CSV table of C-alpha atoms in Angstrom, one decimal:
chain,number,residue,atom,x,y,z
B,1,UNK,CA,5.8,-14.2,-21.1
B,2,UNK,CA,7.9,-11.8,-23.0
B,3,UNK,CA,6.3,-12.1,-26.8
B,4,UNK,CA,5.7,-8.3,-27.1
B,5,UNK,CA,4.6,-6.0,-28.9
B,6,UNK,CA,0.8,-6.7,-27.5
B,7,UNK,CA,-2.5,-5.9,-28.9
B,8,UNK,CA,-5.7,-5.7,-28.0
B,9,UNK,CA,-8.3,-7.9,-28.8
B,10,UNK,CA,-11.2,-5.2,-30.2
B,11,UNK,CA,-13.8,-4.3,-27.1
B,12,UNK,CA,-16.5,-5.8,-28.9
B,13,UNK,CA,-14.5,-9.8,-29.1
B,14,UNK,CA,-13.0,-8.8,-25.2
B,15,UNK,CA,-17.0,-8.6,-23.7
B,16,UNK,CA,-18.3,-11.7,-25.9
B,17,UNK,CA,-15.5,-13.6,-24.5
B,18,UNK,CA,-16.1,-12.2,-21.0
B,19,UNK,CA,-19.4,-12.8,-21.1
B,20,UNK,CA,-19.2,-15.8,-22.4
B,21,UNK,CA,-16.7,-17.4,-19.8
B,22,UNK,CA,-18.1,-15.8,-17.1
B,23,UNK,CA,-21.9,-17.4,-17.4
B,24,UNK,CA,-23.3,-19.3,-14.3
B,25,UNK,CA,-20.2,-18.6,-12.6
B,26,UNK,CA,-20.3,-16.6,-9.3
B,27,UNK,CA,-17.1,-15.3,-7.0
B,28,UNK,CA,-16.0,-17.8,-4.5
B,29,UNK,CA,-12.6,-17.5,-2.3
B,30,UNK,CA,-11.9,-21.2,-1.6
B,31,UNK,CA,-11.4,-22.4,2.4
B,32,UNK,CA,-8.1,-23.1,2.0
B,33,UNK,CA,-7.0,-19.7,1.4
B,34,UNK,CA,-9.3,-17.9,3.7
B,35,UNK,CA,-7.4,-19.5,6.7
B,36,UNK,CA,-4.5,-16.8,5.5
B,37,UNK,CA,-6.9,-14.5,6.9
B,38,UNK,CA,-8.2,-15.7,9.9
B,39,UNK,CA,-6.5,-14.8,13.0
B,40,UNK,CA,-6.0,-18.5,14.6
B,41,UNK,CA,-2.8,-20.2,15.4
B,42,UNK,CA,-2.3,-23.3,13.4
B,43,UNK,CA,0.1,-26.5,14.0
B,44,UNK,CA,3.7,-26.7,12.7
B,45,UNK,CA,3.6,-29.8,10.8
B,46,UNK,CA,5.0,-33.2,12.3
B,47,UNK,CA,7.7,-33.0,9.5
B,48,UNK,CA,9.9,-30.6,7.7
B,49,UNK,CA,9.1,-30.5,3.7
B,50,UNK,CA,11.2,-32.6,1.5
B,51,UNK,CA,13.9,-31.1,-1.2
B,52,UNK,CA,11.2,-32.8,-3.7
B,53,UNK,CA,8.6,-30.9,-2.2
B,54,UNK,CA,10.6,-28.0,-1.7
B,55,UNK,CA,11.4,-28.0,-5.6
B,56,UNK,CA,7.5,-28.8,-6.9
B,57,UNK,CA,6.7,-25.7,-4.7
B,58,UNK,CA,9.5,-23.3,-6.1
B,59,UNK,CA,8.2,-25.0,-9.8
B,60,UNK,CA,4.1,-24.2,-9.1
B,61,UNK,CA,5.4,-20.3,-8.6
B,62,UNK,CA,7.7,-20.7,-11.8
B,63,UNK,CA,5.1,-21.8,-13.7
B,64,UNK,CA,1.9,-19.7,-12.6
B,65,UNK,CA,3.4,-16.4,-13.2
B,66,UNK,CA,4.9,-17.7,-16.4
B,67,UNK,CA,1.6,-17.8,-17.5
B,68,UNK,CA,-1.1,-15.9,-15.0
B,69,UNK,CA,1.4,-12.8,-14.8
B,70,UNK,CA,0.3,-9.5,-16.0
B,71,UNK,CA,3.5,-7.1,-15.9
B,72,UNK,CA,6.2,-9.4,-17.6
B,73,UNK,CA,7.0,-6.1,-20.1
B,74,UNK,CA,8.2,-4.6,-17.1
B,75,UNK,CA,10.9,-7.5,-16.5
B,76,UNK,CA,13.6,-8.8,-18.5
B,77,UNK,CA,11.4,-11.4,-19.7
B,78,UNK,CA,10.7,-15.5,-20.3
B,79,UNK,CA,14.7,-16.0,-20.2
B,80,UNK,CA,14.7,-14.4,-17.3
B,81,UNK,CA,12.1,-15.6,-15.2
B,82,UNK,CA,13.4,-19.5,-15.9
B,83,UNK,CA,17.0,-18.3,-15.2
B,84,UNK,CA,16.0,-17.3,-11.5
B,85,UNK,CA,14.6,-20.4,-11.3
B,86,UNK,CA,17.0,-23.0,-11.9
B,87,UNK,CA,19.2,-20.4,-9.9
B,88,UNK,CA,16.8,-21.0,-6.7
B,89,UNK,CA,16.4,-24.8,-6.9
B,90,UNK,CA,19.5,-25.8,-5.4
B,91,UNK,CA,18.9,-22.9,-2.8
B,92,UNK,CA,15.8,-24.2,-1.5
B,93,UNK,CA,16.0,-28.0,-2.0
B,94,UNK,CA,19.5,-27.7,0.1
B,95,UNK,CA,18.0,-24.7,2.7
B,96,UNK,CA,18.7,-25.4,6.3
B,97,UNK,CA,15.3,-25.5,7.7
B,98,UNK,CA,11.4,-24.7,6.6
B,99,UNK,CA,11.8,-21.4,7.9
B,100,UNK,CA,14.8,-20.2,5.7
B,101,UNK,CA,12.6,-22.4,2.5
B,102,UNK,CA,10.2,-19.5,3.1
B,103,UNK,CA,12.1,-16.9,3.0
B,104,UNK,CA,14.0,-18.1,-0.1
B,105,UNK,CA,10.6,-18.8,-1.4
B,106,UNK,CA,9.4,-14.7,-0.7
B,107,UNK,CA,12.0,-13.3,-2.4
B,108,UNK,CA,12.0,-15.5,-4.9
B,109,UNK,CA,8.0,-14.4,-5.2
B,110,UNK,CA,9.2,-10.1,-4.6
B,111,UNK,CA,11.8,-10.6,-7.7
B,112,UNK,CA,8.2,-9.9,-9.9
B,113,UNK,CA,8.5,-6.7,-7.9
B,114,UNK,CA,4.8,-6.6,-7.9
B,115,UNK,CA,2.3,-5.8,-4.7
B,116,UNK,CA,-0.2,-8.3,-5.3
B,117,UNK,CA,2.1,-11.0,-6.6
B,118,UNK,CA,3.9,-12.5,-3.4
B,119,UNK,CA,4.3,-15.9,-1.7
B,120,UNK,CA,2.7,-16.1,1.8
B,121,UNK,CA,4.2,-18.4,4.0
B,122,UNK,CA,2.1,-20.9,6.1
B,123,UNK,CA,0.1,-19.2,9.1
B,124,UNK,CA,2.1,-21.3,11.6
B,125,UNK,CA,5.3,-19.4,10.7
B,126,UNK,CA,3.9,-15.8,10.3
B,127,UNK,CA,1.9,-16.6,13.8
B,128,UNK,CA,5.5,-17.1,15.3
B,129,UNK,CA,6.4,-13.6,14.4
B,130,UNK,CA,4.8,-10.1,16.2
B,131,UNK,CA,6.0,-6.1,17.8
B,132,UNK,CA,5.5,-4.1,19.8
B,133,UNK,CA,1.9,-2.0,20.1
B,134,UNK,CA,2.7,0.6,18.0
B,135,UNK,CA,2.3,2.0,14.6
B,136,UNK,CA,5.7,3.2,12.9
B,137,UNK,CA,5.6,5.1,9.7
B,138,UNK,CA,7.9,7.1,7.9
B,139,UNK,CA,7.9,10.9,8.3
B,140,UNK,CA,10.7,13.1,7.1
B,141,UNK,CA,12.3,9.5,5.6
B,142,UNK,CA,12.8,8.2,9.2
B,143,UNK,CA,10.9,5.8,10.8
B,144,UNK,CA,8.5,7.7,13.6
B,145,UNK,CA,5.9,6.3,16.3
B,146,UNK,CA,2.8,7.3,15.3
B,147,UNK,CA,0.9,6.1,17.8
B,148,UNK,CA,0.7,3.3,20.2
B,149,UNK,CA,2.0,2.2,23.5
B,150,UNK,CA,4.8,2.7,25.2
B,151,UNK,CA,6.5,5.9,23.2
B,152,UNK,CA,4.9,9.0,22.5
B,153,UNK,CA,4.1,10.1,18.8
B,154,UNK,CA,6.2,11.3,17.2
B,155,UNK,CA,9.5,9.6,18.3
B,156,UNK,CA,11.9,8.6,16.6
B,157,UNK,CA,13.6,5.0,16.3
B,158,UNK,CA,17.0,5.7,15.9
B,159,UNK,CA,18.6,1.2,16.8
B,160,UNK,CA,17.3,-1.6,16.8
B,161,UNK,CA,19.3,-4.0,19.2
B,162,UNK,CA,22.2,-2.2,18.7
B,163,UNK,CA,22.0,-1.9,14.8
B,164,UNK,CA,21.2,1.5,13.0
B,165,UNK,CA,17.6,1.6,11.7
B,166,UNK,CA,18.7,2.8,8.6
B,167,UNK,CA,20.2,-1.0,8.2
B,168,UNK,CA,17.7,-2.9,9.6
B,169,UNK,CA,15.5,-1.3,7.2
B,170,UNK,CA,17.5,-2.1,4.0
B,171,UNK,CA,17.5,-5.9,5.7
B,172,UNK,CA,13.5,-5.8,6.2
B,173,UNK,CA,13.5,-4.1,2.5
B,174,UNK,CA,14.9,-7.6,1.1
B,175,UNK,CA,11.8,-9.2,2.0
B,176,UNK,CA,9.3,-6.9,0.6
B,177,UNK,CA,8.2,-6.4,-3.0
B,178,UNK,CA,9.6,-4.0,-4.8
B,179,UNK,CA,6.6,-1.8,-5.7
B,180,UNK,CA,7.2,1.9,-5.7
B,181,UNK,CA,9.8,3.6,-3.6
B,182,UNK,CA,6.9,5.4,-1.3
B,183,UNK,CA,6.0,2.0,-0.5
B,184,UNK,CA,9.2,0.7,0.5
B,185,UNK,CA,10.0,4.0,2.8
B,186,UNK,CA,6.6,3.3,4.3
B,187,UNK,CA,6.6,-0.5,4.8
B,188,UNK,CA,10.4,-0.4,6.3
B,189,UNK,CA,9.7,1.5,8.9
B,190,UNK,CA,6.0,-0.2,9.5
B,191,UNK,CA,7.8,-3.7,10.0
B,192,UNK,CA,10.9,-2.2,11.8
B,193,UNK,CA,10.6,-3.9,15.7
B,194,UNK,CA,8.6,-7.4,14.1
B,195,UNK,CA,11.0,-10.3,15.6
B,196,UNK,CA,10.0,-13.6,17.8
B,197,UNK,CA,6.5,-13.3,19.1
B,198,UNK,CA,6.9,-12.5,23.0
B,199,UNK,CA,10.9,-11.6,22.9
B,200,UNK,CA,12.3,-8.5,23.8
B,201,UNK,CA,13.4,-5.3,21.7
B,202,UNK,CA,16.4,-3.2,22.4
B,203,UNK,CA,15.3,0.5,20.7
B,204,UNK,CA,17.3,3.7,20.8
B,205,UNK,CA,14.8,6.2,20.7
B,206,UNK,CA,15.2,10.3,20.0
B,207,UNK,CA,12.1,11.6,22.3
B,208,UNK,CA,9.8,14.8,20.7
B,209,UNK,CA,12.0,16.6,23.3
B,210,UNK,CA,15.1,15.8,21.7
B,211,UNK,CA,16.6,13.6,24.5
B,212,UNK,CA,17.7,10.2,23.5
B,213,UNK,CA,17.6,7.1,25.5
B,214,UNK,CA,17.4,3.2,25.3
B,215,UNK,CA,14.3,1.3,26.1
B,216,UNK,CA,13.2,-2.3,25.7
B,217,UNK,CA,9.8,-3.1,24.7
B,218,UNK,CA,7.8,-6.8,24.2
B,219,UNK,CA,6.7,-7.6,21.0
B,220,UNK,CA,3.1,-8.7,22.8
B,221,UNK,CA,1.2,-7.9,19.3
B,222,UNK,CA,0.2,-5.0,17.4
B,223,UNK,CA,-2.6,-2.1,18.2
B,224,UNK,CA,-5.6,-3.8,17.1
B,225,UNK,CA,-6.8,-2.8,13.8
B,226,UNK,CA,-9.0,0.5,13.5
B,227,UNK,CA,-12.8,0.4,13.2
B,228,UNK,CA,-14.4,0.1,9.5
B,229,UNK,CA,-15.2,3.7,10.1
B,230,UNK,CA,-14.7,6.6,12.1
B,231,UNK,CA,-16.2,9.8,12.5
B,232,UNK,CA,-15.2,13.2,14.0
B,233,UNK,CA,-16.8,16.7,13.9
B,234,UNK,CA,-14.1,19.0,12.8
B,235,UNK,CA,-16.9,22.1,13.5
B,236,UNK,CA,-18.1,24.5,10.7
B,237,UNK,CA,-20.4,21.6,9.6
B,238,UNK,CA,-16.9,20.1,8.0
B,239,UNK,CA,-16.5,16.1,9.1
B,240,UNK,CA,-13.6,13.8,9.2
B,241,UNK,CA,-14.2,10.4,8.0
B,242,UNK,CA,-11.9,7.7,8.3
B,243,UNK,CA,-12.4,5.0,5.9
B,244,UNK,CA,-9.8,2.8,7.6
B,245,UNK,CA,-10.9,-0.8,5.3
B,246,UNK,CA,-12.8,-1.9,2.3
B,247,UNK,CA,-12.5,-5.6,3.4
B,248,UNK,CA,-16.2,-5.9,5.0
B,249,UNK,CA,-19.7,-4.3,4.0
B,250,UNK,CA,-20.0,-2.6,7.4
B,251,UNK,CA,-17.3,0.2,6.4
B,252,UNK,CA,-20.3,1.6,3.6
B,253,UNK,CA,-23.1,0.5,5.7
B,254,UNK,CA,-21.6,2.3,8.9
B,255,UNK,CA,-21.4,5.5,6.5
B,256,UNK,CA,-25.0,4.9,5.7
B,257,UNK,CA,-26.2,5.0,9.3
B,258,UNK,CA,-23.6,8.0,10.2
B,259,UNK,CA,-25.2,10.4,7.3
B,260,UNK,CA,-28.6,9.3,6.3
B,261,UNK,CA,-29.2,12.7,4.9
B,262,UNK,CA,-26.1,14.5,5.5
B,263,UNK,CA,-28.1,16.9,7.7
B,264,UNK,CA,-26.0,19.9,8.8
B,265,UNK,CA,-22.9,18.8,6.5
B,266,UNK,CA,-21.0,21.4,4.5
B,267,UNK,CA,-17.7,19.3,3.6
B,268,UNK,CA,-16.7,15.9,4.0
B,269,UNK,CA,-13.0,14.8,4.4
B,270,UNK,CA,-13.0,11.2,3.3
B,271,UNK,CA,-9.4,9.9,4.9
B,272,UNK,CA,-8.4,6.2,3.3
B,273,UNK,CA,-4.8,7.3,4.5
B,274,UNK,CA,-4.5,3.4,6.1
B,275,UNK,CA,-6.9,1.7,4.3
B,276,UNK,CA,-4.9,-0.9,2.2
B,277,UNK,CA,-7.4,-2.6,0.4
B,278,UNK,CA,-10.6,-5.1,0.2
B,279,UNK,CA,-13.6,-5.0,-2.3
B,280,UNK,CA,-13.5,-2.1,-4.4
B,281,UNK,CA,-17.7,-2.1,-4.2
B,282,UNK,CA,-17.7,-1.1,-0.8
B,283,UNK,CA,-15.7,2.3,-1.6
B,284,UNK,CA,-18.4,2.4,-4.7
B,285,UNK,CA,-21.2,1.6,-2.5
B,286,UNK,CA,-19.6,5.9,-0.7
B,287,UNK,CA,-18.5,7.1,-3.6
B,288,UNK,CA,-22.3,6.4,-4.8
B,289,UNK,CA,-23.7,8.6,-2.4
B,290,UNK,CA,-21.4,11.6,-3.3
B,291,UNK,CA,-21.9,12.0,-7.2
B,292,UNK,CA,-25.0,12.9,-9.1
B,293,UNK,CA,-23.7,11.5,-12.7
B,294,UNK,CA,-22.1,8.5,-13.0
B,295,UNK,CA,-18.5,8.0,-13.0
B,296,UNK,CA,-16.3,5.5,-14.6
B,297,UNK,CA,-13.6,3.0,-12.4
B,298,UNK,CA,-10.0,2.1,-13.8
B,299,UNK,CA,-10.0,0.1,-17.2
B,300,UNK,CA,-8.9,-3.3,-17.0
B,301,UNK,CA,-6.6,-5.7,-19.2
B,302,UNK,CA,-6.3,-9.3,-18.8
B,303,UNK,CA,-3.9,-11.7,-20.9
B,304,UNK,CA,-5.7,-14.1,-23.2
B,305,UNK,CA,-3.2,-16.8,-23.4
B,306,UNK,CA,-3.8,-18.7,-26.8
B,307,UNK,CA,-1.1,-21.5,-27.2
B,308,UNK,CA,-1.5,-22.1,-31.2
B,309,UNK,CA,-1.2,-18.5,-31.8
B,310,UNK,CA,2.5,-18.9,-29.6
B,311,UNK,CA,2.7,-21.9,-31.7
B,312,UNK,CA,2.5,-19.3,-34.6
B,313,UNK,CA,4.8,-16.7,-32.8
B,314,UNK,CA,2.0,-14.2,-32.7
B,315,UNK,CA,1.9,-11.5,-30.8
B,316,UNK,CA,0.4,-11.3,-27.3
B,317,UNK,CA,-3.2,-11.1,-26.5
B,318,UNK,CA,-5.0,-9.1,-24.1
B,319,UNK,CA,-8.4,-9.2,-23.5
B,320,UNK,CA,-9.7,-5.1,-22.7
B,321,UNK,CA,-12.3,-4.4,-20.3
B,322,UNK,CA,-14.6,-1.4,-20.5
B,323,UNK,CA,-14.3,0.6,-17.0
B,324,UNK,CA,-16.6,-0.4,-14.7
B,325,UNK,CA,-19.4,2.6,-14.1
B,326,UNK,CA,-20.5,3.8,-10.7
B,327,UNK,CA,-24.1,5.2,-10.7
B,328,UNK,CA,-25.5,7.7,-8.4
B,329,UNK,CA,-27.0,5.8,-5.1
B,330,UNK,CA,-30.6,6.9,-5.5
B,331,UNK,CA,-31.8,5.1,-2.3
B,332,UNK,CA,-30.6,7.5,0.1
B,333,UNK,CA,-29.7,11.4,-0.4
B,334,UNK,CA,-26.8,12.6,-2.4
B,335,UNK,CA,-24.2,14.9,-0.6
B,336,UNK,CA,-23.2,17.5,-3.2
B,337,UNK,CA,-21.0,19.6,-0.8
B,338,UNK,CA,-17.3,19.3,-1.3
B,339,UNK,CA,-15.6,16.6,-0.9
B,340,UNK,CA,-11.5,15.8,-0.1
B,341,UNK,CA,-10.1,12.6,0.0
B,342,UNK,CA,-6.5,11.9,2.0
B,343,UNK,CA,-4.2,9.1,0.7
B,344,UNK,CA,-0.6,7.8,1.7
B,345,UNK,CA,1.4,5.0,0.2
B,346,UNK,CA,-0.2,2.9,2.5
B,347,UNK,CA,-3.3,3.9,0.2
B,348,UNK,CA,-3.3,0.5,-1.6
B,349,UNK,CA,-5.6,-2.1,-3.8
B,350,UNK,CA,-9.7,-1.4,-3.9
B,351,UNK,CA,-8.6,2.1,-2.0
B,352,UNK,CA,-6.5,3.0,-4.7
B,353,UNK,CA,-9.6,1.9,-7.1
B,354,UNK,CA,-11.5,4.4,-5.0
B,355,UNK,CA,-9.5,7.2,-5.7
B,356,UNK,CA,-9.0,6.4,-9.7
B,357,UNK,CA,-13.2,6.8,-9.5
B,358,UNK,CA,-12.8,10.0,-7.2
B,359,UNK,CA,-10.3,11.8,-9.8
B,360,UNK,CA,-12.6,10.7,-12.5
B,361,UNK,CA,-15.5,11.9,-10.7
B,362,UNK,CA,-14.0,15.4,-10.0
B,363,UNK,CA,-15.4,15.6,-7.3
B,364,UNK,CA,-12.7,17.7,-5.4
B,365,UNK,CA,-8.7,16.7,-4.4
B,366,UNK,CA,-6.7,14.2,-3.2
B,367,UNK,CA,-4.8,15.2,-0.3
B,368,UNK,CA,-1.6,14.1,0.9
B,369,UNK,CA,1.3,11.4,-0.4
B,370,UNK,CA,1.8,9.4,-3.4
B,371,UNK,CA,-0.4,5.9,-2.9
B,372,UNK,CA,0.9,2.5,-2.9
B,373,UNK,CA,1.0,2.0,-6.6
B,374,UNK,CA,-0.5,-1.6,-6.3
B,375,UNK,CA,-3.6,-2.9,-7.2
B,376,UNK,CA,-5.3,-6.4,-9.1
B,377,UNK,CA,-7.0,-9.2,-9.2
B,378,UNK,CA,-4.7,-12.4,-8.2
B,379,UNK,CA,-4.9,-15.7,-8.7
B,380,UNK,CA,-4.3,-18.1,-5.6
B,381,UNK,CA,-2.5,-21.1,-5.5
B,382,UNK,CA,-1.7,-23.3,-2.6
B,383,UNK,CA,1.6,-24.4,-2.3
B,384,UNK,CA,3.2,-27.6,-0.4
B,385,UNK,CA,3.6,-27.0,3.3
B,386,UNK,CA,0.5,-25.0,3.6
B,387,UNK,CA,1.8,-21.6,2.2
B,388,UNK,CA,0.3,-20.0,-1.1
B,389,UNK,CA,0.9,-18.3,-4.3
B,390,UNK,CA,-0.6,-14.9,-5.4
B,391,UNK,CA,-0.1,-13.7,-8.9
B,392,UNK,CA,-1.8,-10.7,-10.2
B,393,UNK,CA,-3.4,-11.8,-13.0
B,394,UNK,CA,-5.2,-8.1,-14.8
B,395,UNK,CA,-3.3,-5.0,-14.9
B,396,UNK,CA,-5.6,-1.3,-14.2
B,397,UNK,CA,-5.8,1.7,-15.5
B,398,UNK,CA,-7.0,5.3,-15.1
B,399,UNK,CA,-9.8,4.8,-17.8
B,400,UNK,CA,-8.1,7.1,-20.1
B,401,UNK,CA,-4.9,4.7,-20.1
B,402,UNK,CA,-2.6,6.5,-17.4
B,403,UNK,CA,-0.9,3.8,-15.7
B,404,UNK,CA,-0.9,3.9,-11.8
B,405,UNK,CA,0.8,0.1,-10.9
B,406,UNK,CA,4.2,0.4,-9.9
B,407,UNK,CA,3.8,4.5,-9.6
B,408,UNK,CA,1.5,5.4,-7.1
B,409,UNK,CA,-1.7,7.8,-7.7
B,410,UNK,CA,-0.3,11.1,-7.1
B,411,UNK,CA,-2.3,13.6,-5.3
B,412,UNK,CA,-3.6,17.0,-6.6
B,413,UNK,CA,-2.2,18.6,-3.0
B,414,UNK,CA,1.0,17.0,-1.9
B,415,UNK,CA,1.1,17.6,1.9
B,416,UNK,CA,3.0,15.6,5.0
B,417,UNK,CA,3.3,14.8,8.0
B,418,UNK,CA,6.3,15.9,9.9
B,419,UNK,CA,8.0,15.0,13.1
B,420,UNK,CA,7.5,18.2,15.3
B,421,UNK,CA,3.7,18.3,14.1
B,422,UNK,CA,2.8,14.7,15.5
B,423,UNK,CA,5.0,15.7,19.1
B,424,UNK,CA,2.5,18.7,18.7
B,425,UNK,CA,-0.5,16.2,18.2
B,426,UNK,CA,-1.2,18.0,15.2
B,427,UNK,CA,-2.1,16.5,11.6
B,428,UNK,CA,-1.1,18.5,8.6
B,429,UNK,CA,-2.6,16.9,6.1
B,430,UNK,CA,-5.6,17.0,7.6
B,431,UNK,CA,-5.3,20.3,8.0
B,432,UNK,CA,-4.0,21.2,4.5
B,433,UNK,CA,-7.5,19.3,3.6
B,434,UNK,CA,-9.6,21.2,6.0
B,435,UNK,CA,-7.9,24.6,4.5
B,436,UNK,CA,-9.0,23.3,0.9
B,437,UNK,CA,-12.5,22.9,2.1
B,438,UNK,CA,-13.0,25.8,4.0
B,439,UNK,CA,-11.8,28.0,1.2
B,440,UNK,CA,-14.3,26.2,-0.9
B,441,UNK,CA,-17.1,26.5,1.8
B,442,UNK,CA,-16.8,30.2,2.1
């Protein structure tokens, strides 16, 4: 809500209360939601929602960011927020089908313009959507194959079914939250060819060689997802480690396996460059093996809604956190070498916690683009028709304050990728990072 200024609740009154609300309780993701995550085609329900059920589902988003949100200072305010929705309820009760409800519901979700405040829709109407095998990212600003089937890297979509990319990307923009502008470059061209499971795709395409030409390719489902980890000798004792996901304990345990002693290591490249998230302890569970002091994660605040005291028109409460500390792993060797970490605003959630403990940790650069500028804890909420809310309910910090959310963790060597270096098969950030480390190996 929009009853600012703040303050803080001392650190002493924030742990007791902590503490306090958090005995005998233990982390549990409930079944509902973890279908969102499961990679299963579910049935289209035997009837379309109601306007009533429409409405109580645009009303249970209304009303859990009205009071689970944790960036209202960065929007108009209270007002605002019930504006948009009285402005949305004759939109959704009177929308055409369940499919265009969703869509009103999204953007409806991406006016918080937050990354981990969104609406999903149900899994039977994302499951009806896929592309072609390939990866698309932006490079130079357009959108460029990076890999996949099909197209060599570094092409260039120029149309899509006729329709400049530029434009279909400010369309796919509209559906997207609004997090930082390195995010939206990235996640435009990422999304560019998704359509109608199985259909067709008309692409205009400049080749590395600079010819152009049409081609159709089937949206038959993306490149299947990278392993947790993967490693590659780079020579000179340097190794590249791709840290592709924090979302499972194999990505640290796979590390541990890979360098039980870090015998014959001189540098390590640590690449989380598309690694968009998971459980922050699995980064800690690396980082833990690469310091020998312990290092502190991003501070945390989290709104302590008291209605008397709104009653009394005081000021906003927020309950402060004291950064979490990582401590040296002291069951297996500690690497003490240097250290490089690549990032890209596809860097996102427990990654980007990873690198707010690297920079604190000073431990060596960052390497490459802004990150995503999104991170949290949220809050989910199932909605009618088996879609869900998330609201990001604690807002992060570099420990000292610095706000990253909604900015990105800039990186201590900027460095890109361009479109005549992937033709080439080359990688310049990596490189830029294996120059870094080099100089610093001698």
């Amino acid at each position: 809500m929009d009853s600012f200024p703040t303050k803080d609740l001392s650190p002493e009154i924030s742990r007791a209360l902590l503490d306090a609300c958090a005995e005998g309780e233990s982390l549990r993701i409930p079944d509902w939601l973890q279908a969102f995550f499961r990679d299963e085609p579910t049935p289209r329900p035997e009837r379309p929602l109601t306007p009533e059920e429409r409405i109580r589902g645009l009303a249970t988003v209304w009303a859990e960011a009205k009071y689970n949100f944790a960036y209202w200072d960065r929007l108009p305010g209270e007002a605002w927020w019930d504006e948009q929705f009285q402005a949305y309820i004759p939109l959704v009760a009177g929308a055409a089908s369940d499919e265009e409800y969703w869509r009103l519901m999204e953007s409806f979700g991406n006016l918080l313009r937050d990354g981990h405040t969104l609406v999903l829709p149900p899994p039977w109407l994302t499951g009806q959507e896929s592309e072609p095998p390939l990866r698309i990212i932006a490079v130079e600003g357009r959108p460029v194959v990076l890999e996949g089937e099909g197209l060599p890297p570094g092409t260039e979509i120029l149309a899509v079914d006729g329709r400049p990319a530029e434009e279909v990307r400010r369309e796919v923009a509209a559906s997207l939250p609004l997090i930082t502008d390195q995010y939206r470059e990235w996640g435009t061209a990422r999304r560019l060819l998704r359509g109608p499971a199985g259909t067709e795709v008309q692409v205009r395409v400049r080749l590395p060689d600079g010819s152009e030409q049409e081609v159709r390719l089937r949206r038959t489902g993306p490149l299947p997802p990278r392993p947790p980890l993967e490693v590659r000798d780079l020579g000179d004792g340097l190794f590249h480690v791709a840290v592709n996901t924090m979302f499972t304990d194999e990505t640290w345990q796979a590390f541990d396996r890979r360098f039980p002693d870090f015998a014959g290591v001189r540098g390590l490249i640590l690449d989380l460059r598309w690694n968009n998230g998971g459980n922050a302890q699995v980064g800690w569970q690396i980082l833990g093996r690469l310091i020998e002091r312990p290092t502190r994660a991003a501070a945390v605040r989290m709104r302590c809604y008291l209605p008397t005291y709104r009653a009394y028109g005081f000021s906003q409460r927020w309950l402060v956190a004291e950064p979490a500390v990582i401590e040296p792993r002291r069951d297996l060797p500690t690497f003490t070498g240097p250290v490089a970490v690549l990032s890209s605003p596809i860097t996102g959630s427990a990654a980007e916690d990873f690198l707010v403990a690297f920079r604190e940790s000073r431990r060596g650069p960052i390497v490459g683009g802004p990150s995503c500028g999104s991170t949290g804890q949220t809050l989910a909420v199932p909605l009618p028709g088996g879609g869900a809310f998330l609201v990001c309910t604690k807002r992060d910090t570099f420990p000292d304050g610095t706000p990253f959310v909604g900015y990105g963790i800039q990186p201590d060597i900027p460095a890109a990728l361009t479109i005549a270096g992937l033709a080439a098969g080359r990688d310049e950030v990596l490189e830029r990072a294996v120059e870094a480390l080099r100089t610093w190996v001698g």
